[in-house]
């Protein structure tokens, strides 16, 4: 299943000042922070970077309007600050998003309370409210909504990162640029603790099958919902678990007649908050909150969660006649929330916790509990401080495309199209996903027609981006490429035939033989369907069987 004959030199016997376990957004942020502080840092990830909860989130970069209800003012302030930074520094990946909060006469929240909350939220954000949705958009939405209710609309601004996988890839490269060693498909089997102190980590390379032992000055356990498991395997005993997993599921629908162009935040029939978001030319609906302490690797959305989400969106937009058959796929992830057996999931604090294992007999080991996409960089700074490093904010580097290469600017698109001899759509796609590195990828594309070819007939993203993913962004498998570095397989029309076509085109450039091609394709399809659970076809088959 390996794409290229990567040099995976053994790490056996090497010593690192910091070993970070888990390459989700938090682990990558922590590794980058420690490497930038001059520490010899190793980051290991058992599967692929960003393949855990990070890719199963709602993908909103938000201040946490909902946290205001629970009085978490500090978290809201921190989240708003981080949102602002991401919007400024990663403008190609994080976009402002207009939200409409909808209430009707049976809503549990009063209009007055919501108005006050939004006023406070906007004040804390320190920026004037954005423009309200246009009359036309409101009228269009009103026509699509359930006419049996009296709807009130409230406007506010937040942001969306459509592809946190890409954000993680960029931070990963910055960690590598700061001399971190990073390995995906490398599992931490156990943390080695002797005489009450962390000594190292036992690793298993999932590609070569080789076990290796590295020395560690500090171990930071950033394995998200797997955090307790890492400790159990390392015989680090605690009086109670650190985590209480809460599963959140989403469904993905094709755009439907009347589907909103703004993000909708409203209450489902049971009063729980629900989002209906334009995402990647589709509609993302979520989420549920179900206690789940099972193996996070095997998390899938339950049938009743899918029905609940379908029912909620169908009730909201009755004319669209949405049913389970409309659903393209569903996916689930476990929120790694702090263990709070007596609290309702929605009431559990969302602020991250850094658990110091000194009292558990493992001095110099921390576990990261909780967090959000939005606050991963500030979590990393907290973590660095906790282990005695300076936690200066990474200086505002020009990582976004910069004003001259803004994907929204025609001139920038034309310039990339000229450099790469690619279509304007391909150039725009490169700018949106690779920021200022688009120019380098375009130069590579210019070299041959094969490198300029689209990955599959339905996308404008090109093979040169795949080559970049393998060379620079540590992609190892076809899934690493198509689901996370160049995530075209999350697109609206991706199907098995796209997978086959993509494998053929990528294989031609990477020189695969037939066997390698078959193995890559099979592993990719298995990963894709384990993540994005097909619903529509299964629902149709069930209905047909019941007839
Ligand atoms: C349903 C849902 C919706 C969400 N929506 C949002 C949102 O809209 N906005 C927002 O800001 N946040 C959101 N979040 C929260 C956010 O997604 C998570 O807090 C964040 O992604 C957690 O990142 P992480 O790095 O801690 O965990 P993960 O992304 O899960 O990373 C942990 C990694 O550790 C690896 N690992 C595990 N064990 C080992 C081992 N033994 N050795 C090596 N590696 C190992 C795993 O493979 C995994 O990749 C949402 C979460 C959920 C569940």
Tab-separated table of C-alpha atoms and ligand atoms in Angstrom, residues 20-28 44-62 67 159 164 183 186-190 203 206 221-227 229-230 233 246-250 275 277 287-288 296-297 331-337 368-376 379, ligand 1:
chain	number	residue	atom	x	y	z
A	20	UNK	CA	4.669	13.658	20.725
A	21	UNK	CA	2.226	10.761	20.347
A	22	UNK	CA	-0.664	11.409	17.934
A	23	UNK	CA	-0.700	13.508	14.786
A	24	UNK	CA	-4.107	15.141	14.924
A	25	UNK	CA	-4.312	18.910	14.897
A	26	UNK	CA	-3.208	19.096	18.545
A	27	UNK	CA	-0.197	16.789	18.213
A	28	UNK	CA	1.016	18.535	15.078
A	44	UNK	CA	4.499	9.762	15.695
A	45	UNK	CA	1.061	8.981	14.312
A	46	UNK	CA	-0.290	5.419	14.110
A	47	UNK	CA	-2.385	6.029	11.017
A	48	UNK	CA	-2.093	9.275	9.073
A	49	UNK	CA	-1.860	12.867	10.224
A	50	UNK	CA	-5.365	14.332	10.698
A	51	UNK	CA	-7.076	10.975	10.177
A	52	UNK	CA	-8.607	10.920	13.694
A	53	UNK	CA	-11.190	13.269	15.188
A	54	UNK	CA	-9.649	16.183	13.301
A	55	UNK	CA	-11.188	14.954	10.030
A	56	UNK	CA	-14.517	14.107	11.675
A	57	UNK	CA	-15.340	17.552	12.999
A	58	UNK	CA	-17.893	20.107	11.834
A	59	UNK	CA	-14.991	22.175	10.468
A	60	UNK	CA	-16.105	25.464	11.983
A	61	UNK	CA	-13.506	27.856	13.319
A	62	UNK	CA	-15.606	29.496	15.952
A	67	UNK	CA	-20.031	28.250	25.307
A	159	UNK	CA	-15.440	31.025	10.114
A	164	UNK	CA	-8.577	21.011	8.494
A	183	UNK	CA	6.393	9.720	11.116
A	186	UNK	CA	4.083	4.640	13.278
A	187	UNK	CA	2.298	3.494	16.429
A	188	UNK	CA	3.416	4.203	19.972
A	189	UNK	CA	3.000	0.783	21.569
A	190	UNK	CA	3.923	1.924	25.068
A	203	UNK	CA	7.240	2.248	18.499
A	206	UNK	CA	3.149	-0.092	10.457
A	221	UNK	CA	0.300	12.223	24.702
A	222	UNK	CA	-1.814	13.954	22.053
A	223	UNK	CA	-3.708	10.863	21.001
A	224	UNK	CA	-7.122	12.517	21.379
A	225	UNK	CA	-9.807	9.925	22.216
A	226	UNK	CA	-7.090	7.258	22.486
A	227	UNK	CA	-5.342	9.076	25.383
A	229	UNK	CA	-5.519	3.672	25.969
A	230	UNK	CA	-1.954	4.955	25.531
A	233	UNK	CA	-0.725	0.154	27.521
A	246	UNK	CA	-18.924	11.650	23.364
A	247	UNK	CA	-19.690	10.601	19.795
A	248	UNK	CA	-20.749	13.231	17.308
A	249	UNK	CA	-22.180	12.214	13.931
A	250	UNK	CA	-22.774	14.137	10.724
A	275	UNK	CA	-25.828	23.028	12.103
A	277	UNK	CA	-23.668	24.100	6.558
A	287	UNK	CA	-24.167	16.825	15.164
A	288	UNK	CA	-25.352	14.300	17.703
A	296	UNK	CA	-12.463	5.312	18.627
A	297	UNK	CA	-11.063	3.483	15.595
A	331	UNK	CA	-19.368	9.935	9.541
A	332	UNK	CA	-18.689	10.049	13.260
A	333	UNK	CA	-15.943	11.041	15.654
A	334	UNK	CA	-15.400	10.935	19.382
A	335	UNK	CA	-15.026	14.235	21.210
A	336	UNK	CA	-12.237	13.603	23.694
A	337	UNK	CA	-13.947	15.442	26.556
A	368	UNK	CA	-3.768	16.547	26.285
A	369	UNK	CA	-7.492	16.227	26.943
A	370	UNK	CA	-10.116	18.008	24.852
A	371	UNK	CA	-9.505	21.071	22.752
A	372	UNK	CA	-10.895	22.272	19.470
A	373	UNK	CA	-9.596	22.801	15.984
A	374	UNK	CA	-9.921	26.497	16.654
A	375	UNK	CA	-7.680	26.565	19.719
A	376	UNK	CA	-5.035	23.957	18.782
A	379	UNK	CA	-3.140	24.642	23.352
B	1	LIG	C1	-18.348	15.613	16.012
B	1	LIG	C2	-17.288	16.630	16.294
B	1	LIG	C3	-17.401	17.914	15.797
B	1	LIG	C4	-16.420	18.863	16.064
B	1	LIG	N1	-16.522	20.085	15.502
B	1	LIG	C5	-15.580	21.018	15.746
B	1	LIG	C6	-15.658	22.285	15.119
B	1	LIG	O1	-16.549	22.549	14.319
B	1	LIG	N2	-14.705	23.207	15.426
B	1	LIG	C7	-13.691	22.934	16.300
B	1	LIG	O2	-12.879	23.833	16.549
B	1	LIG	N3	-13.569	21.719	16.879
B	1	LIG	C8	-14.490	20.758	16.614
B	1	LIG	N4	-14.389	19.516	17.177
B	1	LIG	C9	-13.282	19.240	18.081
B	1	LIG	C10	-12.009	18.907	17.319
B	1	LIG	O3	-12.270	18.181	16.159
B	1	LIG	C11	-11.092	18.078	18.200
B	1	LIG	O4	-10.967	18.663	19.462
B	1	LIG	C12	-9.703	17.972	17.621
B	1	LIG	O5	-9.754	17.538	16.291
B	1	LIG	C13	-8.923	16.985	18.445
B	1	LIG	O6	-7.683	16.839	17.842
B	1	LIG	P1	-6.632	15.852	18.467
B	1	LIG	O7	-5.376	16.087	17.760
B	1	LIG	O8	-6.623	15.979	19.950
B	1	LIG	O9	-7.262	14.393	18.195
B	1	LIG	P2	-7.202	13.512	16.870
B	1	LIG	O10	-7.441	14.293	15.662
B	1	LIG	O11	-8.087	12.329	17.099
B	1	LIG	O12	-5.707	13.027	16.839
B	1	LIG	C14	-5.210	12.023	17.690
B	1	LIG	C15	-4.344	11.109	16.849
B	1	LIG	O13	-3.630	10.207	17.688
B	1	LIG	C16	-3.408	9.040	16.942
B	1	LIG	N5	-3.043	7.960	17.859
B	1	LIG	C17	-3.858	7.324	18.728
B	1	LIG	N6	-3.167	6.385	19.402
B	1	LIG	C18	-1.891	6.438	18.953
B	1	LIG	C19	-0.710	5.702	19.251
B	1	LIG	N7	-0.723	4.722	20.158
B	1	LIG	N8	0.419	5.994	18.587
B	1	LIG	C20	0.433	6.999	17.643
B	1	LIG	N9	-0.661	7.714	17.323
B	1	LIG	C21	-1.805	7.447	17.969
B	1	LIG	C22	-4.713	8.835	16.215
B	1	LIG	O14	-4.579	8.012	15.079
B	1	LIG	C23	-5.134	10.259	15.878
B	1	LIG	O15	-4.798	10.629	14.556
B	1	LIG	C24	-15.325	18.521	16.896
B	1	LIG	C25	-15.205	17.223	17.375
B	1	LIG	C26	-16.153	16.273	17.063
B	1	LIG	C27	-16.008	14.865	17.544
